[in-house]
PDB file of C-alpha atoms in Angstrom:
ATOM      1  CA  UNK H  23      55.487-169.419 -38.825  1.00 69.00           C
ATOM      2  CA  UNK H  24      55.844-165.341 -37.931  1.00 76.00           C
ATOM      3  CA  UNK H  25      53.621-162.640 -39.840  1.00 84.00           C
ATOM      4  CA  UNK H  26      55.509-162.039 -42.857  1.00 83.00           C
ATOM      5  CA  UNK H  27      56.339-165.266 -43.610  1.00 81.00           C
ATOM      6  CA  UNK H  28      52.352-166.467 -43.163  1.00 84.00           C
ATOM      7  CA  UNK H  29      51.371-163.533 -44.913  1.00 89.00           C
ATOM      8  CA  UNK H  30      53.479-164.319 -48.006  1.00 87.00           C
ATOM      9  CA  UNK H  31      52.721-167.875 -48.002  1.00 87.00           C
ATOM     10  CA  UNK H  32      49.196-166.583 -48.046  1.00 90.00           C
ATOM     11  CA  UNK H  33      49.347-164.582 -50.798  1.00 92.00           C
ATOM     12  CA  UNK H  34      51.414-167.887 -52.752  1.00 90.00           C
ATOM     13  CA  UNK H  35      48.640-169.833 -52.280  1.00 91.00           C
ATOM     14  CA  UNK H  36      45.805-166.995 -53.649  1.00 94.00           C
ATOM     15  CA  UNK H  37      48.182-166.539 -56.573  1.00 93.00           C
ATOM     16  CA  UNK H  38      47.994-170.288 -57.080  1.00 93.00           C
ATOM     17  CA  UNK H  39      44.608-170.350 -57.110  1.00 94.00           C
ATOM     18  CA  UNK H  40      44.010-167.799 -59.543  1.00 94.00           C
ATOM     19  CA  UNK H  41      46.465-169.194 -61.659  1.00 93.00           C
ATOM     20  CA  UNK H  42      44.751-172.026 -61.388  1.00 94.00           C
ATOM     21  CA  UNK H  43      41.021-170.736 -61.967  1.00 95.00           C
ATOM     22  CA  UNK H  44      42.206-169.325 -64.606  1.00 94.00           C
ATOM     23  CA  UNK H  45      43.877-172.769 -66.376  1.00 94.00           C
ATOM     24  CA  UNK H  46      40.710-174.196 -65.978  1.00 94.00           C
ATOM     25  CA  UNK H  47      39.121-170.833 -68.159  1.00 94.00           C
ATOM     26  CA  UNK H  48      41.511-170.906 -70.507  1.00 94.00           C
ATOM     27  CA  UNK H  49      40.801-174.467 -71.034  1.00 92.00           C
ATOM     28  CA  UNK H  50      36.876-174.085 -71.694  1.00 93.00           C
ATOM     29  CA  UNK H  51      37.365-171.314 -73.898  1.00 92.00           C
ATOM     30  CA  UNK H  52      40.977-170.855 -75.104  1.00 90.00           C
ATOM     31  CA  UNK H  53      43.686-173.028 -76.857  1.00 93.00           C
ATOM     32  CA  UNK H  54      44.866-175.770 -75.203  1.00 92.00           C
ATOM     33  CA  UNK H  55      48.887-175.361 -74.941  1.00 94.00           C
ATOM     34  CA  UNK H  56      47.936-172.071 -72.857  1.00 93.00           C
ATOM     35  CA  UNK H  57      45.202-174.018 -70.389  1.00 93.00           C
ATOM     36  CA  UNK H  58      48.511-176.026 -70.436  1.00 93.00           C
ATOM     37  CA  UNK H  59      50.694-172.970 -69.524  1.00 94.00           C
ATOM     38  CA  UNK H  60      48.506-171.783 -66.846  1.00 93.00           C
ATOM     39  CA  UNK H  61      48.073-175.038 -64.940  1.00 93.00           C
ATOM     40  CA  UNK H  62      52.135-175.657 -64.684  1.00 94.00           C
ATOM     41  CA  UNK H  63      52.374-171.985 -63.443  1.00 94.00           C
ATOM     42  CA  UNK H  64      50.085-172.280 -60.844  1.00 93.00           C
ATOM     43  CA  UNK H  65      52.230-175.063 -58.825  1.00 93.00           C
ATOM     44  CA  UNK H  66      55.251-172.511 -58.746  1.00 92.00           C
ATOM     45  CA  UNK H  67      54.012-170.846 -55.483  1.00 91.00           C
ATOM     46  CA  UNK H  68      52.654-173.793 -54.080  1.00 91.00           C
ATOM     47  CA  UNK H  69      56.720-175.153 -54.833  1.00 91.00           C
ATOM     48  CA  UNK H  70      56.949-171.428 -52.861  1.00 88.00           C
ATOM     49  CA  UNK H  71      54.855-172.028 -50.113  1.00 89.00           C
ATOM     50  CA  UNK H  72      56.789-175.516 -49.603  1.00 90.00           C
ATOM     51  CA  UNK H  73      60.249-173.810 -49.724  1.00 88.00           C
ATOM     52  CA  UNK H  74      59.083-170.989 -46.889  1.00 86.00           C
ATOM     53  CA  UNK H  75      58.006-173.830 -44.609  1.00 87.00           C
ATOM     54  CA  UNK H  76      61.308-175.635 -45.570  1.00 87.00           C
ATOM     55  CA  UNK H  77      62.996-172.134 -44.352  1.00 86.00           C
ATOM     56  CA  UNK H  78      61.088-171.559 -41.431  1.00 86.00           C
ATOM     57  CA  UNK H  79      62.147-174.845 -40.346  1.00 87.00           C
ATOM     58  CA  UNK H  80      65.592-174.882 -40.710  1.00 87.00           C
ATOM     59  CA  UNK H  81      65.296-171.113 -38.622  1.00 86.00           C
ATOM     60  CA  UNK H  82      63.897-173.343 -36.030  1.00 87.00           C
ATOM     61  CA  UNK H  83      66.912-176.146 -35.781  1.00 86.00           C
ATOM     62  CA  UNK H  84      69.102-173.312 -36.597  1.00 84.00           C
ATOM     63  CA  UNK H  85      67.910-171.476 -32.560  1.00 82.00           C
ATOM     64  CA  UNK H  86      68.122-174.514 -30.963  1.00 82.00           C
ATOM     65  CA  UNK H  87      71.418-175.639 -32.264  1.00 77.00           C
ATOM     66  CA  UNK H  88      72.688-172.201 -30.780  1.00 77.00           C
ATOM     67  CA  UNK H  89      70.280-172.482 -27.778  1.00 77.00           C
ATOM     68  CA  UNK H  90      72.201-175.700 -26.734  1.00 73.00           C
ATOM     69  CA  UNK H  91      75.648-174.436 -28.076  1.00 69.00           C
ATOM     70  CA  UNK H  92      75.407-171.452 -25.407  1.00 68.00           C
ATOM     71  CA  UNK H  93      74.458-173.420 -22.445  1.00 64.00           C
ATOM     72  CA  UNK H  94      76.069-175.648 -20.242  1.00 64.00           C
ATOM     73  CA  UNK H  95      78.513-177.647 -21.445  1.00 61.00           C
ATOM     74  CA  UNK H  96      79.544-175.862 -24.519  1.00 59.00           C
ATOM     75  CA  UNK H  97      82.988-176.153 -24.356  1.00 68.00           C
ATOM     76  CA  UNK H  98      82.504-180.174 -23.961  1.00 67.00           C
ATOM     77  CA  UNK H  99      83.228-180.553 -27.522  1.00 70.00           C
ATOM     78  CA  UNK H 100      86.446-178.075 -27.364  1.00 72.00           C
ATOM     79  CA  UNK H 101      87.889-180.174 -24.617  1.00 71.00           C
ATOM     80  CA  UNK H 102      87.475-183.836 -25.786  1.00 73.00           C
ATOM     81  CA  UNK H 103      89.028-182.594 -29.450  1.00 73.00           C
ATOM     82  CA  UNK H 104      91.743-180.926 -26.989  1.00 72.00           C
ATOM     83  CA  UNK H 105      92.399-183.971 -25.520  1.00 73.00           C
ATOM     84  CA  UNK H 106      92.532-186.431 -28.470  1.00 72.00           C
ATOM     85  CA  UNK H 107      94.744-183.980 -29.957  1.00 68.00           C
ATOM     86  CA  UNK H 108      97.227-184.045 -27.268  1.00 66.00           C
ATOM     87  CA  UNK H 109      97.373-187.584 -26.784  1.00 65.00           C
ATOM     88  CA  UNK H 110      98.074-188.306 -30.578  1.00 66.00           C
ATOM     89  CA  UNK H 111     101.348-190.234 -30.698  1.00 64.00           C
ATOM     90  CA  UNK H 112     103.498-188.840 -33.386  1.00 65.00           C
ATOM     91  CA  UNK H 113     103.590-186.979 -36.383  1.00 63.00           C
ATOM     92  CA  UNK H 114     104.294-190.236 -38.589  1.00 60.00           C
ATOM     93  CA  UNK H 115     101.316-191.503 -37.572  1.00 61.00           C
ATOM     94  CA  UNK H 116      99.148-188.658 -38.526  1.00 62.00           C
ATOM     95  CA  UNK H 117     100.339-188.289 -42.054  1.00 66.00           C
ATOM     96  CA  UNK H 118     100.150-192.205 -42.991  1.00 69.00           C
ATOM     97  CA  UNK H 119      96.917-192.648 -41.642  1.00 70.00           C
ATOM     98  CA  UNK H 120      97.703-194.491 -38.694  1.00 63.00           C
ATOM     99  CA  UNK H 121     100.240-197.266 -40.493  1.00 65.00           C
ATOM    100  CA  UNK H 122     103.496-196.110 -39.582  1.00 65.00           C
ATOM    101  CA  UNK H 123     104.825-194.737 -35.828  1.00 63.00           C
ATOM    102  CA  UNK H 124     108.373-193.052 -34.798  1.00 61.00           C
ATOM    103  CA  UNK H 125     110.372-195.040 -33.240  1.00 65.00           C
ATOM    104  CA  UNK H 126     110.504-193.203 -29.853  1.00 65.00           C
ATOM    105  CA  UNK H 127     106.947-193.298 -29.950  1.00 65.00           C
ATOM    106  CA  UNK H 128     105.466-195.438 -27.056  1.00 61.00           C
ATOM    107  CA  UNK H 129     102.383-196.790 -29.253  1.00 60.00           C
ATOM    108  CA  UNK H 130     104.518-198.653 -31.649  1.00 61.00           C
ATOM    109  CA  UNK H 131     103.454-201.140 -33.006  1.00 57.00           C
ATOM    110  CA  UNK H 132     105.173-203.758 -35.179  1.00 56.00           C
ATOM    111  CA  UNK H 133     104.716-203.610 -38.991  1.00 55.00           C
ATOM    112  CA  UNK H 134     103.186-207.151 -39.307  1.00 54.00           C
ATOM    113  CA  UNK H 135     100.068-206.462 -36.891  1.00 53.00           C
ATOM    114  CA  UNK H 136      99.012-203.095 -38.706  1.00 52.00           C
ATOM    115  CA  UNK H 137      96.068-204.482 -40.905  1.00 51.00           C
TER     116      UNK H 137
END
């Protein structure tokens, strides 16, 4: 986790626990429905402190993904979609989903074997 984001996850977590110091207060000496108040309020920046650390980790994957996308090999992915691509039969084929060929196309295969 970098500076900012530690710093604001610290300051979630002191504004949780005043909230919460507070509930407890409020509770002792106060109406109920507001001890009440004051407790649910106090998990909102824990719920924030969850969601930066959710963040922070999807930053993470996020790097790597483009770490390994820029290294060797990157254009792997490019090239085998290239090649399926190019060795695709016919156009009938694409558009039926894979039931029905041309009949110049040397893949054919006979309408009683297509499941």
């Amino acid at each position: 986790m970098n500076r900012s984001a530690g710093l604001l996850s610290a300051l979630y977590l002191a504004t949780s626990t005043g909230l919460a110091w507070t509930a407890f207060l409020t509770l002792r000496q106060g109406p109920p429905w507001a001890a009440c108040l004051f407790a649910a309020a106090s998990l909102v920046p824990v719920i924030a402190v969850v969601r930066e650390s959710v963040l922070q980790d999807q930053r993470h994957t996020l790097a790597e993904l483009r770490a390994r996308a820029d290294g060797p090999g990157a254009g792997a992915a490019d090239d085998i979609v290239r090649a399926e691509l190019d060795t695709a039969c016919c156009e009938r084929w694409w558009t039926s989903c894979g039931t029905d060929h041309d009949s110049t196309c040397p893949g054919r295969v006979p309408r009683s074997s297509v499941a």
